[in-house]
Short mmCIF file of C-alpha atoms in Angstrom, two decimals:
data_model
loop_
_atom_site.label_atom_id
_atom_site.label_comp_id
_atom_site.label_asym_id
_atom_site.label_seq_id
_atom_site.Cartn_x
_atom_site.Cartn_y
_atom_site.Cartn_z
CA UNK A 1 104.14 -60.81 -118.75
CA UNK A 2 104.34 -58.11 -121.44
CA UNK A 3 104.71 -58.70 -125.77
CA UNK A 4 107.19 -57.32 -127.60
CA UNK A 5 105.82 -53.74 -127.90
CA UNK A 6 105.44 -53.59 -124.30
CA UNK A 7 101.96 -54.32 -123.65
CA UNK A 8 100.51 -56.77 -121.74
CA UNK A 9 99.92 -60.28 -123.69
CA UNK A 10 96.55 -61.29 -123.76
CA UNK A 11 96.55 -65.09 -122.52
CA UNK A 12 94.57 -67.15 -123.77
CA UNK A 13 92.74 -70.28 -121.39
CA UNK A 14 91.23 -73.39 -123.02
CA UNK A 15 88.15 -74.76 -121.46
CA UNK A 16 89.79 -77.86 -120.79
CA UNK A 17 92.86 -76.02 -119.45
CA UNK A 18 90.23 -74.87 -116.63
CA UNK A 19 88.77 -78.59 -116.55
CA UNK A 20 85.12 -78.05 -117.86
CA UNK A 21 83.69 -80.11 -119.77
CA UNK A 22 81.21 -78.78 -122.91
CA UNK A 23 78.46 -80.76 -123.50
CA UNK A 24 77.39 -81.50 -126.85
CA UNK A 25 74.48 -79.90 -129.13
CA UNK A 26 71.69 -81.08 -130.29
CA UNK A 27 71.85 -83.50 -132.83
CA UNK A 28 68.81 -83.07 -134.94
CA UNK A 29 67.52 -80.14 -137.10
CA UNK A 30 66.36 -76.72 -134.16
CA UNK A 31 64.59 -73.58 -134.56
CA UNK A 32 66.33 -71.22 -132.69
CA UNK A 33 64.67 -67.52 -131.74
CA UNK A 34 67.62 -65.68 -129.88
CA UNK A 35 64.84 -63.04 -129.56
CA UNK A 36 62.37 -65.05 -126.88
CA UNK A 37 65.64 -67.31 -125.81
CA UNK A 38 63.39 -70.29 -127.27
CA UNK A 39 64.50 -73.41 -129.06
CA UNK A 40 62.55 -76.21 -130.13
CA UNK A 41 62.86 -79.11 -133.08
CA UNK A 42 60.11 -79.03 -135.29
CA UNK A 43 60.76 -82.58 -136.18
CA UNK A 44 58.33 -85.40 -135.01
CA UNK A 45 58.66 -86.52 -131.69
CA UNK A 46 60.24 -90.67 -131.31
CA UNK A 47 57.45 -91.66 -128.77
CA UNK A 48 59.53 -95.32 -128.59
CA UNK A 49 62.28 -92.64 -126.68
CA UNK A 50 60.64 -91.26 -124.16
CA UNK A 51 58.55 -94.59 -123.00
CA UNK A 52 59.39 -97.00 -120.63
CA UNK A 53 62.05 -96.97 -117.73
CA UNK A 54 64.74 -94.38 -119.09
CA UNK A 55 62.12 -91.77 -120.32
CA UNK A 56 63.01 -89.64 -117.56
CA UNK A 57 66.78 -89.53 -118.42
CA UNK A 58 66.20 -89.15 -122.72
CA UNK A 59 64.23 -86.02 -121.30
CA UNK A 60 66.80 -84.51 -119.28
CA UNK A 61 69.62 -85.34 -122.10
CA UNK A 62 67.11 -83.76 -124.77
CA UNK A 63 66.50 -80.69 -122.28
CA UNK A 64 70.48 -80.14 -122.03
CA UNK A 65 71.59 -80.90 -125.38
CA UNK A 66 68.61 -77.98 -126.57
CA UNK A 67 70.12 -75.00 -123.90
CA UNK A 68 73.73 -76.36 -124.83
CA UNK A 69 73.11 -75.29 -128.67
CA UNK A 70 71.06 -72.06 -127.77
CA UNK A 71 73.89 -71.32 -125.38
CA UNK A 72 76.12 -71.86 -127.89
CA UNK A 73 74.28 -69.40 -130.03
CA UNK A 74 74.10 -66.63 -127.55
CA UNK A 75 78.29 -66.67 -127.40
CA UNK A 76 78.19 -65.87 -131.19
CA UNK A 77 76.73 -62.61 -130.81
CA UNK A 78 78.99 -59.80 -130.68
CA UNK A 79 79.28 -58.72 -127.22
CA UNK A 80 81.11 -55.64 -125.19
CA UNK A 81 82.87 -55.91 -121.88
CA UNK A 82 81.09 -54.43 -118.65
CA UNK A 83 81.51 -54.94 -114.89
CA UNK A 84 81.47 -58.69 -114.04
CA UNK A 85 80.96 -60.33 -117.32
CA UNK A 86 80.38 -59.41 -121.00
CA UNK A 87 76.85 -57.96 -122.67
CA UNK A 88 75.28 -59.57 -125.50
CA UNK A 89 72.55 -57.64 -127.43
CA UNK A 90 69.66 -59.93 -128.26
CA UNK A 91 68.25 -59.53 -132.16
CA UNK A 92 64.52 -58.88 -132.16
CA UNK A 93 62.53 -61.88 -132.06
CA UNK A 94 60.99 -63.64 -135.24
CA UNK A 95 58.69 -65.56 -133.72
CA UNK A 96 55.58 -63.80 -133.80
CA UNK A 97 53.08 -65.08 -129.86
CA UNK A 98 49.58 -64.18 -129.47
CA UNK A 99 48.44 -62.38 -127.38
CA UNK A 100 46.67 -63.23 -124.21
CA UNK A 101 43.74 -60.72 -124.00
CA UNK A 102 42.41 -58.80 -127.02
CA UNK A 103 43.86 -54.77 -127.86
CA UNK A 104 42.39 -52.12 -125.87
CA UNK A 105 40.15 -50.25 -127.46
CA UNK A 106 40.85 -46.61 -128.44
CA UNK A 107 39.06 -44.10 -126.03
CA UNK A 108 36.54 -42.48 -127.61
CA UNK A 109 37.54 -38.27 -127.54
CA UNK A 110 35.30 -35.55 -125.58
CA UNK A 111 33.55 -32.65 -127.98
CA UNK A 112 36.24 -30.30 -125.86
CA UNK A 113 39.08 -32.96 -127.28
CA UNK A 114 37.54 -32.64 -130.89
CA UNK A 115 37.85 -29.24 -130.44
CA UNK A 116 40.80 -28.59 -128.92
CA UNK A 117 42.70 -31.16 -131.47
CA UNK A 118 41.08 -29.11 -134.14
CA UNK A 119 42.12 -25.85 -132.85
CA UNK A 120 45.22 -26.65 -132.04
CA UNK A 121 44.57 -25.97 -128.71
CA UNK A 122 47.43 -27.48 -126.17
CA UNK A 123 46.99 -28.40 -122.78
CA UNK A 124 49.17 -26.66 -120.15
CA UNK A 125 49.46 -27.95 -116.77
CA UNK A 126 48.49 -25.32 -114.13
CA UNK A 127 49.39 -24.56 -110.72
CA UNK A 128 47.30 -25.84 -108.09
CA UNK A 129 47.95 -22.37 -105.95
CA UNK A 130 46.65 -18.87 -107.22
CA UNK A 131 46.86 -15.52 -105.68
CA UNK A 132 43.96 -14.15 -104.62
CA UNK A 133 43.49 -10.60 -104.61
CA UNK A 134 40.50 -10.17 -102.19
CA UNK A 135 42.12 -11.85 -99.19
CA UNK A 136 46.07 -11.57 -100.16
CA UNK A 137 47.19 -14.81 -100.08
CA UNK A 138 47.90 -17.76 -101.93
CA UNK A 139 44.78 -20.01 -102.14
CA UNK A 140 43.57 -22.87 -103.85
CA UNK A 141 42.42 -23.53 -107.98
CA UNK A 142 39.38 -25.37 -107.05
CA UNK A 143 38.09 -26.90 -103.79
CA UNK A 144 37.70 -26.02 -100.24
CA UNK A 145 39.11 -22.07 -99.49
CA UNK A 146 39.61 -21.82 -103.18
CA UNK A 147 40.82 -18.57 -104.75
CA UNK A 148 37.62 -15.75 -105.69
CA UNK A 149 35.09 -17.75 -104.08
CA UNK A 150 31.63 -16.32 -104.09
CA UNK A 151 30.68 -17.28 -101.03
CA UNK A 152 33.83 -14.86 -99.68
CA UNK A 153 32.38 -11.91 -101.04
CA UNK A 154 31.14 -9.04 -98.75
CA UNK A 155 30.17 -6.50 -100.76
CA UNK A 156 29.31 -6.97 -104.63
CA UNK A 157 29.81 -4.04 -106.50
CA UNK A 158 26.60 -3.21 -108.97
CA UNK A 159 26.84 -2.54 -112.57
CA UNK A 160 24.88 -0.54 -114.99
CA UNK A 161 23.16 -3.62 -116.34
CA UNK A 162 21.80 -4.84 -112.89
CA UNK A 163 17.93 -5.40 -112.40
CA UNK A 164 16.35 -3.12 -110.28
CA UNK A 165 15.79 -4.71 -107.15
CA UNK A 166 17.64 -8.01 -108.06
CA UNK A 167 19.26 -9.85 -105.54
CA UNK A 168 23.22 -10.01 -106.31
CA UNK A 169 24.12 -13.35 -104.22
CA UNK A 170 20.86 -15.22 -105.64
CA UNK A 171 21.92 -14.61 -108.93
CA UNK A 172 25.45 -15.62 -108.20
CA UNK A 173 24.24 -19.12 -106.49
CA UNK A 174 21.54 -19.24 -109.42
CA UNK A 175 24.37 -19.08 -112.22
CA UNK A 176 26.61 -21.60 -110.26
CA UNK A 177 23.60 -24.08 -110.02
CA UNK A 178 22.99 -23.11 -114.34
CA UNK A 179 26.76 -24.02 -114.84
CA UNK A 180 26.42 -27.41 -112.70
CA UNK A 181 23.61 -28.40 -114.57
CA UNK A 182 25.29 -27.58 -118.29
CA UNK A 183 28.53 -29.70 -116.70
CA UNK A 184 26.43 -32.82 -115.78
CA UNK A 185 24.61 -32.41 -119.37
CA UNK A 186 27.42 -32.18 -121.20
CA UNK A 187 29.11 -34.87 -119.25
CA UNK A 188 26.18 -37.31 -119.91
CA UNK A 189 26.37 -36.49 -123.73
CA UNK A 190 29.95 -37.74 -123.38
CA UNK A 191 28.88 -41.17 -122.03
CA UNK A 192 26.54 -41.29 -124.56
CA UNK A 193 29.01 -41.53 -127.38
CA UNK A 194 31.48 -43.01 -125.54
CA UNK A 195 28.86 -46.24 -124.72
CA UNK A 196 29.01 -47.21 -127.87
CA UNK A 197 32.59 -47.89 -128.03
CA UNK A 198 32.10 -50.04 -124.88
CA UNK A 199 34.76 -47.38 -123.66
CA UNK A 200 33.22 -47.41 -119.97
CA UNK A 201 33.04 -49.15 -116.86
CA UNK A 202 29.35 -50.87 -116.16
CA UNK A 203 28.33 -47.94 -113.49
CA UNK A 204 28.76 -45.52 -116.30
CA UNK A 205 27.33 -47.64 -119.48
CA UNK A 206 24.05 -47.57 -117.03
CA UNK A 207 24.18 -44.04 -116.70
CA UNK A 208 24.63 -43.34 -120.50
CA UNK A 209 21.29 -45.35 -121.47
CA UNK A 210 19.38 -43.21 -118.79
CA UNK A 211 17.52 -40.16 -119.65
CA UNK A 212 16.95 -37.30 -116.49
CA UNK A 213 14.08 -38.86 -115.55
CA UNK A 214 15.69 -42.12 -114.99
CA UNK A 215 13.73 -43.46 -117.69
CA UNK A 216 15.45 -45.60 -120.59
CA UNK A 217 15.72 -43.67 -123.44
CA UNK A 218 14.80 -44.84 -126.91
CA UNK A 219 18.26 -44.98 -128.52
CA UNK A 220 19.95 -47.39 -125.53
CA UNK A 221 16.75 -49.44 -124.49
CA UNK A 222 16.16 -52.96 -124.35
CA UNK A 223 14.74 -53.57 -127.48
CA UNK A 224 17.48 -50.77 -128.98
CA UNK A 225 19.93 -53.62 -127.64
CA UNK A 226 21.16 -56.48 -130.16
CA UNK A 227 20.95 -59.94 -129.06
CA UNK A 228 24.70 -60.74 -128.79
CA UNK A 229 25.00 -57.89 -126.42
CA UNK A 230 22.23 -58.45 -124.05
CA UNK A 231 24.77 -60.72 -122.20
CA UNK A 232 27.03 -58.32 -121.53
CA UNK A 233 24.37 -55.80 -120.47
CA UNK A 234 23.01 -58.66 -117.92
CA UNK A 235 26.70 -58.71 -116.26
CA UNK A 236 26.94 -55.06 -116.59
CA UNK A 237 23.54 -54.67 -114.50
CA UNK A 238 24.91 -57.14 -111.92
CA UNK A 239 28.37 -55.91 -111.91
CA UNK A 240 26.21 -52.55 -111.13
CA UNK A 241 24.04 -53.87 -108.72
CA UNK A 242 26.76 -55.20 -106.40
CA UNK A 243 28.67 -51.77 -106.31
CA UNK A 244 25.78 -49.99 -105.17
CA UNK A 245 25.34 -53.04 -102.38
CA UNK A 246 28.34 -52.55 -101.24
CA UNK A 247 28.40 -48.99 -101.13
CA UNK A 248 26.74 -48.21 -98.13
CA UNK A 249 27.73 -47.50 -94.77
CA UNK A 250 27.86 -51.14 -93.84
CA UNK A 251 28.54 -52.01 -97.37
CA UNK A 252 25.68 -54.08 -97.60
CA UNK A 253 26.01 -56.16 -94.27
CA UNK A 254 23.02 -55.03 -92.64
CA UNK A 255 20.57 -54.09 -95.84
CA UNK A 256 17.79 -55.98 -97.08
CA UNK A 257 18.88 -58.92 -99.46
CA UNK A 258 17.02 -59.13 -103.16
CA UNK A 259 15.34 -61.53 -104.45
CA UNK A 260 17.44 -64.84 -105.84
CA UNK A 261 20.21 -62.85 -104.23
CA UNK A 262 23.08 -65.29 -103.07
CA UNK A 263 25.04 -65.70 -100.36
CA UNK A 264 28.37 -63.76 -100.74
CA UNK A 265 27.33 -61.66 -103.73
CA UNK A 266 27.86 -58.67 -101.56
CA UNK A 267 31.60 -59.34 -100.27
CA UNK A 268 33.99 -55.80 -100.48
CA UNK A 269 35.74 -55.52 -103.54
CA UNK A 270 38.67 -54.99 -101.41
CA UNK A 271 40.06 -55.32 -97.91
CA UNK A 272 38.17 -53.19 -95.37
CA UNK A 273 39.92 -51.23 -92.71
CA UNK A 274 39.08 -51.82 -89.03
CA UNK A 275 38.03 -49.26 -86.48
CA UNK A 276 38.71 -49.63 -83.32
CA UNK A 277 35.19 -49.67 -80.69
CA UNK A 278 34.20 -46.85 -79.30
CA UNK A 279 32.87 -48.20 -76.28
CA UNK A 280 36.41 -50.29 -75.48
CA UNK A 281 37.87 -47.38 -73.20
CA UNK A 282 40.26 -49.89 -71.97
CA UNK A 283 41.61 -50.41 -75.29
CA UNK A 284 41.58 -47.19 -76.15
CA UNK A 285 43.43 -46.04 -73.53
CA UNK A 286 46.46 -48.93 -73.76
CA UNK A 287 46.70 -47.62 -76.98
CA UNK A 288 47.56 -44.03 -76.42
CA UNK A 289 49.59 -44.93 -73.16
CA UNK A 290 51.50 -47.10 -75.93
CA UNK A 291 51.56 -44.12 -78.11
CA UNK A 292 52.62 -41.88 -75.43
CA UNK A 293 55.66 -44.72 -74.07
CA UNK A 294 57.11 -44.28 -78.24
CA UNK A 295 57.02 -40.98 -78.24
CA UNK A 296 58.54 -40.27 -74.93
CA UNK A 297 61.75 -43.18 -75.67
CA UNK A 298 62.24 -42.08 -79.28
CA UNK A 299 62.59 -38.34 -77.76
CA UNK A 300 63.53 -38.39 -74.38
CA UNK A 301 66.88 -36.61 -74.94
CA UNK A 302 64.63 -33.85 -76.79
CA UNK A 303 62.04 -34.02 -73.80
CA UNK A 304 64.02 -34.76 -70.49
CA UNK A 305 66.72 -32.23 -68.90
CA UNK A 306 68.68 -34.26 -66.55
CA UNK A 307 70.31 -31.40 -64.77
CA UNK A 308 66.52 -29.92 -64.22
CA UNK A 309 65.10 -32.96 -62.97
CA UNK A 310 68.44 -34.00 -60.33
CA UNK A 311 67.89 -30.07 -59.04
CA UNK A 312 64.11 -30.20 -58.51
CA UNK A 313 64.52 -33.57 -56.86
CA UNK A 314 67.62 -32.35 -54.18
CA UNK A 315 64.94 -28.99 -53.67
CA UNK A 316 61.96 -31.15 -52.64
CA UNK A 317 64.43 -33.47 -50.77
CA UNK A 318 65.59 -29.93 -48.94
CA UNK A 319 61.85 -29.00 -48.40
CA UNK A 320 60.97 -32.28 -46.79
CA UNK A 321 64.14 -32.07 -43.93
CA UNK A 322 62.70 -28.25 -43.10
CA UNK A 323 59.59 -29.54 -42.89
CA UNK A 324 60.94 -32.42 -40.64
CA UNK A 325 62.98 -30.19 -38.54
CA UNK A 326 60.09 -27.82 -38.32
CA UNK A 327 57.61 -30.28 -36.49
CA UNK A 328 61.12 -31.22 -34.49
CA UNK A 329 61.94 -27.60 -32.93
CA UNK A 330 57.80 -27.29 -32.24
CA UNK A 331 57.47 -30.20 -30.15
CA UNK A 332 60.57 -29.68 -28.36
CA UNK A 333 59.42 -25.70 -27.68
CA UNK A 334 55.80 -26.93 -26.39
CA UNK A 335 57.27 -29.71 -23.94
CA UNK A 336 59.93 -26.52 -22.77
CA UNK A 337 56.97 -24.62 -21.99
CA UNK A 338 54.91 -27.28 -19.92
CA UNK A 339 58.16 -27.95 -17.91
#
């Protein structure tokens, strides 16, 4: 069917040409957010409606007649056609929900990150591989085989500033140990400030209060601590306590128990992972035959040469008749000679 300029008419289909059936709207006064897909009537509710017998059905005809007029709604809104239907864009709600747990707090920044944002200074991401010169090759940033390790070096060239009689590598390892120690300061420093944010996990909000000596320090002890917040310190210590229970070998099944410790206080965090016993040869060995039985059917074209195999089969089936005929021919010569 085509119009008069030639194009195709656009036909038109009532809903009760296609037999449906619309169900009315809501009849009283609804606040509709197209935003959250929420509509509700502000109005009292008629508790005489939904008593007795037929409360059940006034629900269900109150439920319908609410989506019918937010339905409704949504086919008002200008819409584009895609694959399998038409999209509607939603307008942004105006219903304003609170929220379920409080904002996160900001992070407190690093002296570095004071500095850096001051500076200007921008972080680039960096390889993870670097050439090193010494041995030739690519090697590692930082970590195991990394690139211009100390420990690598033969030969250390001296330098018109050495001390006479100094020791090169000692005062390689004694620098590394000087640069540790300014890391772990300077990292402490940063829990310090961050602490007071309440920026860190328990572990580290014990750590912060803690001097070198393990000793509390003036400026996060107890009696440095306000009263609202000594709660929170109290789960913090036992939120500490059971991490470091759990965190030895056994995590915490065979160590000594505390006092007023209770049952189950030390359960993992998280699932464990099972070993297998090292004693259960049996097991151990079904398991690699199993292993073994995979790897062999998921490769056996890779692994088996049919043609090799059917040959060295017919050449031991050839050696066995020789070997037959063989003990034939000798105890036919011996009974020739006796006769």
């Amino acid at each position: 069917m085509s119009g008069e300029d030639g194009q195709p008419a656009v036909v038109k289909v009532t809903a009760e040409q296609l037999g449906l059936q619309l169900g009315e709207e809501y009849a009283g006064q609804l606040d509709i957010d197209l935003g959250h897909l929420t509509a509700w009537d502000p109005a009292p509710i008629d508790a005489a409606k939904y008593q007795g017998e037929g409360r059940e059905e006034a629900c269900l005809e109150t439920a319908r007649a609410i989506t019918q007029s937010l339905v409704n709604r949504l086919f008002d809104l200008p819409s584009e056609p895609i694959t399998g239907g038409r999209l509607a864009q939603l307008p942004f709600p105006t219903t304003v929900l609170p929220r379920q747990r409080p904002l996160p707090k900001m992070k407190e920044l690093t002296r570095w990150q004071k500095f850096a944002q001051k500076k200007g200074i921008v972080k680039k991401k960096r390889s993870k591989m670097e050439w090193d010169e010494t041995n030739q090759e690519w090697r590692r940033r930082h970590g195991y085989k990394r690139v211009n390790d100390d420990a690598d070096v033969p030969i250390i060239e001296a330098s018109a500033g050495d001390k006479p009689g100094e020791d090169p590598f000692a005062r390689l390892a004694r620098e590394k140990r000087e640069r540790v120690s300014r890391n772990k300061k300077s990292q402490l420093e940063n829990a310090k400030v961050a602490a007071k944010s309440g920026a860190l996990p328990a572990t580290l909000k014990l750590a912060a209060v803690l001097t070198d000596s393990g000793q509390v320090s003036k400026a996060g002890g107890a009696r440095a601590v306000p009263k609202g917040k000594r709660k929170e310190l109290k789960e913090e210590i036992k939120l500490a306590s059971r991490l470091s229970g759990v965190s030895t070998a056994s995590m915490g099944k065979f160590d000594r128990k505390l006092k007023g410790e209770k049952p189950g206080e030390r359960a993992p965090l998280g699932k464990r992972r099972q070993f297998a016993a090292v004693t259960d040869t049996a097991g151990e060995r079904a398991k690699m035959g199993g292993l073994a039985d995979r790897f062999i059917r998921e490769r056996a074209d890779d692994i088996l040469d049919v043609k090799k195999a059917i040959g060295k089969f017919e050449a031991e089936a050839r050696e066995e008749r020789r070997a037959a005929k063989e003990v034939i021919y000798a105890a036919a010569a011996k009974k020739a000679g006796k006769g």
